[in-house]
Amino acid sequence: MKSEVSSETRFIVERWTPLSAATSIVAAALLVMLAFGPLLFGANIVDNLTNLFIYVILSVMWNALAGYGGLVSVGQQTFFGLGAYFAIQLSYYGVAVYPALLLGAAVAALVSLPISALMLRLRAGEFAIGMWVVAELAHLLVALDPLINGETGVSLLALNAFSPNTRRDDNYWLALASMAVLLAIVFALLRGRLGASVQAIRDDEDAATSVGVKVMRGKWIIFFLAAFGCALAGTLWLATSITFQPNTYFGVQWAAYMIFMVLVGGLGTFEGPIIGAVIFFLIEFFFGQTGVWYLIGLGAAATLFALFLPRGLWGTIEDKFGLRLLPVGYRLRMLGPQRANTD
Amino acid sequence: MIWITQLLNGVLLGGYYALLACGLSFMFGVMRIINLAHGDLAILGACVVFFVADATGISPFVALVVALPLMALIGFGLQRWMLERSLRAGLLVPLLTTFGLAIIIENGLFEYFGADSRSLAPYIGDFAFDSWAITGNIYIGSLALLIFVVAVVLLIGLKLFLTHTSLGRAIRATAEDSDTAELVGINARYVYAVAAAIAVASAGLAGVFLAMRETFSPYSGPTQLIFAFEAVVIGGVGSLSGTLVGGIVLGVAQTFGAQINPQGFLIAGHVVFLIVLAGRLAVGAIRTRGGMYGLFARRP
């Protein structure tokens, strides 16, 4: 337990609580257990869990953007698609297939630099649709590449060198490791100086500037991270489905999924998007075949949550019980006669 | 000669974009909401007219008499029951709720109308492909011209309405500062709902013209939203005459792009939008920080 005591004002800044220490250990243990997944579960479960990990990545990345950076993007499918596209390119030019997946995501993250130079200067709504235009443009330009065969798409044939079973297990581990690393990065960023500064930017950009927060730098780091994460999710999706069709990868439905997961789980909380991804995964598993009604349900749920439960499921629980399972925030505990807990 | 024809076509197409964009721009100007369901509301309008025309056999132009008040009513209700509440929750929530609404509308339309592409062109007879010869080999489509004229009339009418009627002045006052407007006796809730009704009805009208010009499907909405947004940003946010200029720039860029490459229609539009955006930000940087240096100066 690390806490700093201030001598004049009588309160303690708490970061770790016994509860958060316990959950951190449980979370780490869960990750270690999941690492043995392919040895324990059947093929079907392994496939489904791989998808779940990809959803968690998307959800956590979108939440980092919107919930912490205040950047609502309807165009993160740009990077989802570009990651997969660059992975196919790299593989075509002879890079081994699994390194190509990681490198593809890295290249897509590099492409986010010029995009961010333009987009991050836009305000709320303009940024949202501006990113959507970028996604549409990326879609059109990728479809022009002869390698992709227009909307027909192309397959990542190099993956056929692995047997379906090996591939399934490798994809699972890669997705799990990617998710764990990205979660760790977000956790570290939020706990550090950047976490406080981006939340200040989200709440009031002008006020944040006036107290010396480097607004552009904070937004840029979050944007870059989210671009890389979404691109990695795209290459993982490519690894599991093998085929690449521009329509599927650059479709705005990915934005809808991300928004749903984060809004239902809890915008601006660390744990919420993970819970949202699990809920989305379950809903898709049970209702995905109902097609249109499933999508209407997702849209309705996202709208209702935004209107009536803006902090999402986890955010509401957290507020109500003053819980914080993972120590990403700060809490002040007053000393002296009036003991009160506030976040 | 082909370029002159394309230029004319582009300008007329710009009229359609101006019509489509004016509701989006108006809503943003008054309520600071970027309505992500704008394109889907346009398609909803087209579907209503299609439904009426198909069921009764009356002309789509007559069906507008039913459809436009209905769309206005939808806009009014939307503001009252959804946007008003989301506005209170901050800047980001309206974006999220209207995005959810967009998904509900397009999939709801799909459930009812199916995936088929439809068009109102068969219901308006020869008018869909009539054209006038200006000179020997330059033609103008009469439908395209009608849409352009309607757009200009609507934009001018809206401007006159805002400056010369008491409701118009109330809308402008509320847009400026809703709290102060309420102090002088304006019912801001009502004013916002009227503004939303106007915006949604104009979107519906644009959707009907789209359906006369070409085919549409339940999922055509997002593309229309993007076009409308591009026209608004190119022309300058919150300015009605700017919207016409923005629409024309977008329309001309698209028709020229289509002349170069089959995919060029969409690509050229998006690229022009990004160039204008970059230019606008660069000019802003130059103005605020002095000279070209401003472009490279570090942001705070």
Tab-separated table of C-alpha atoms in Angstrom, chain A residues 62 66 70-72 74 117-119 121-122 124-130 132-134 136-137 140-141 143-144 202 205 209 213-217 252 255-257 259 263 267 290-293 295-296 298-304 306-308 310, chain B residues 24 28 34-36 81-83 85-86 89 91-93 95-101 103-104 106-108 110-111 219 222-223 225-226 229-230 233 237 261 263 266-268 270-271 273-275 277-281 285 289 295 297-300:
chain	number	residue	atom	x	y	z
A	62	TRP	CA	-12.260	3.198	-27.934
A	66	ALA	CA	-13.561	8.738	-25.752
A	70	GLY	CA	-12.842	12.980	-24.887
A	71	LEU	CA	-12.360	12.004	-28.538
A	72	VAL	CA	-15.537	10.337	-29.862
A	74	VAL	CA	-16.847	7.042	-35.564
A	117	ALA	CA	-2.050	16.149	-37.297
A	118	LEU	CA	-5.275	17.125	-39.047
A	119	MET	CA	-8.014	15.426	-37.046
A	121	ARG	CA	-7.443	19.991	-34.262
A	122	LEU	CA	-11.150	19.382	-34.779
A	124	ALA	CA	-16.087	17.080	-30.677
A	125	GLY	CA	-18.622	16.419	-33.432
A	126	GLU	CA	-16.354	17.501	-36.255
A	127	PHE	CA	-13.743	15.030	-35.084
A	128	ALA	CA	-16.338	12.245	-34.953
A	129	ILE	CA	-17.513	12.558	-38.564
A	130	GLY	CA	-14.100	13.715	-39.776
A	132	TRP	CA	-15.609	8.660	-40.498
A	133	VAL	CA	-14.623	10.451	-43.725
A	134	VAL	CA	-11.049	9.271	-43.189
A	136	GLU	CA	-14.332	5.976	-46.062
A	137	LEU	CA	-11.343	7.403	-47.905
A	140	LEU	CA	-11.782	3.512	-51.227
A	141	LEU	CA	-8.012	3.832	-51.595
A	143	ALA	CA	-9.945	-1.083	-52.726
A	144	LEU	CA	-8.009	0.564	-55.596
A	202	ARG	CA	-11.664	15.687	-21.606
A	205	GLU	CA	-9.706	21.680	-22.636
A	209	THR	CA	-4.346	24.356	-21.004
A	213	VAL	CA	-1.413	20.517	-19.379
A	214	LYS	CA	0.085	19.796	-22.790
A	215	VAL	CA	-3.253	19.248	-24.533
A	216	MET	CA	-2.014	18.297	-27.990
A	217	ARG	CA	0.606	15.902	-26.657
A	252	VAL	CA	-18.949	1.500	-39.753
A	255	ALA	CA	-17.635	1.813	-34.640
A	256	ALA	CA	-21.131	0.799	-33.567
A	257	TYR	CA	-19.788	-2.262	-31.723
A	259	ILE	CA	-19.622	2.436	-28.911
A	263	LEU	CA	-21.429	2.727	-23.290
A	267	LEU	CA	-17.453	5.109	-20.395
A	290	THR	CA	-31.259	-12.672	-35.661
A	291	GLY	CA	-29.518	-10.166	-37.928
A	292	VAL	CA	-31.453	-6.954	-38.169
A	293	TRP	CA	-33.160	-7.136	-34.789
A	295	LEU	CA	-28.470	-4.566	-34.686
A	296	ILE	CA	-31.585	-2.600	-33.749
A	298	LEU	CA	-27.530	-2.781	-30.105
A	299	GLY	CA	-28.469	0.689	-31.351
A	300	ALA	CA	-31.353	0.978	-28.897
A	301	ALA	CA	-29.239	-0.217	-25.977
A	302	ALA	CA	-26.439	2.242	-26.808
A	303	THR	CA	-28.954	5.097	-27.046
A	304	LEU	CA	-30.734	4.199	-23.821
A	306	ALA	CA	-26.199	7.149	-23.190
A	307	LEU	CA	-29.444	8.829	-22.104
A	308	PHE	CA	-30.317	7.145	-18.849
A	310	PRO	CA	-24.331	7.547	-18.984
B	24	LEU	CA	-27.461	19.504	-40.535
B	28	PHE	CA	-25.593	22.522	-35.412
B	34	ILE	CA	-24.161	17.199	-35.014
B	35	ASN	CA	-26.974	14.824	-35.813
B	36	LEU	CA	-25.382	11.555	-36.904
B	81	TRP	CA	-37.838	13.085	-26.127
B	82	MET	CA	-34.262	12.404	-27.018
B	83	LEU	CA	-31.985	15.267	-27.967
B	85	ARG	CA	-32.197	15.009	-22.606
B	86	SER	CA	-28.885	14.184	-24.268
B	89	ALA	CA	-25.494	15.463	-20.448
B	91	LEU	CA	-21.225	17.540	-25.752
B	92	LEU	CA	-20.494	13.890	-26.405
B	93	VAL	CA	-23.825	12.319	-25.484
B	95	LEU	CA	-23.271	12.243	-30.777
B	96	LEU	CA	-23.684	8.844	-29.161
B	97	THR	CA	-27.485	8.936	-29.013
B	98	THR	CA	-27.900	10.109	-32.603
B	99	PHE	CA	-25.473	7.422	-33.730
B	100	GLY	CA	-27.614	4.847	-31.931
B	101	LEU	CA	-30.709	6.353	-33.552
B	103	ILE	CA	-28.526	2.318	-36.430
B	104	ILE	CA	-32.132	1.895	-35.301
B	106	GLU	CA	-31.510	2.068	-40.993
B	107	ASN	CA	-32.052	-1.431	-39.647
B	108	GLY	CA	-35.725	-0.686	-38.980
B	110	PHE	CA	-34.300	-2.736	-43.695
B	111	GLU	CA	-36.682	-4.865	-41.659
B	219	TYR	CA	-28.387	1.680	-45.793
B	222	PRO	CA	-24.515	7.180	-43.742
B	223	THR	CA	-23.141	8.148	-47.167
B	225	LEU	CA	-24.628	12.133	-43.843
B	226	ILE	CA	-20.994	12.229	-44.904
B	229	PHE	CA	-21.133	17.042	-43.428
B	230	GLU	CA	-18.514	17.632	-46.104
B	233	VAL	CA	-17.436	21.988	-43.438
B	237	VAL	CA	-20.058	25.766	-40.281
B	261	ASN	CA	-11.766	7.303	-62.500
B	263	GLN	CA	-14.040	5.463	-57.994
B	266	LEU	CA	-16.184	9.559	-53.876
B	267	ILE	CA	-12.410	9.892	-53.554
B	268	ALA	CA	-12.303	13.399	-55.038
B	270	HIS	CA	-13.300	13.225	-49.586
B	271	VAL	CA	-9.930	14.608	-50.715
B	273	PHE	CA	-12.947	17.981	-47.939
B	274	LEU	CA	-9.628	17.110	-46.284
B	275	ILE	CA	-7.763	19.760	-48.279
B	277	LEU	CA	-10.039	21.267	-43.670
B	278	ALA	CA	-6.238	21.397	-43.718
B	279	GLY	CA	-6.348	24.784	-45.406
B	280	ARG	CA	-8.772	26.142	-42.833
B	281	LEU	CA	-6.625	24.926	-39.950
B	285	ALA	CA	-2.648	28.788	-37.399
B	289	ARG	CA	0.482	32.739	-34.520
B	295	LEU	CA	2.089	26.225	-39.118
B	297	ALA	CA	4.896	26.151	-34.060
B	298	ARG	CA	4.215	23.766	-31.208
B	299	ARG	CA	0.718	23.749	-29.926
B	300	PRO	CA	0.239	24.378	-26.211
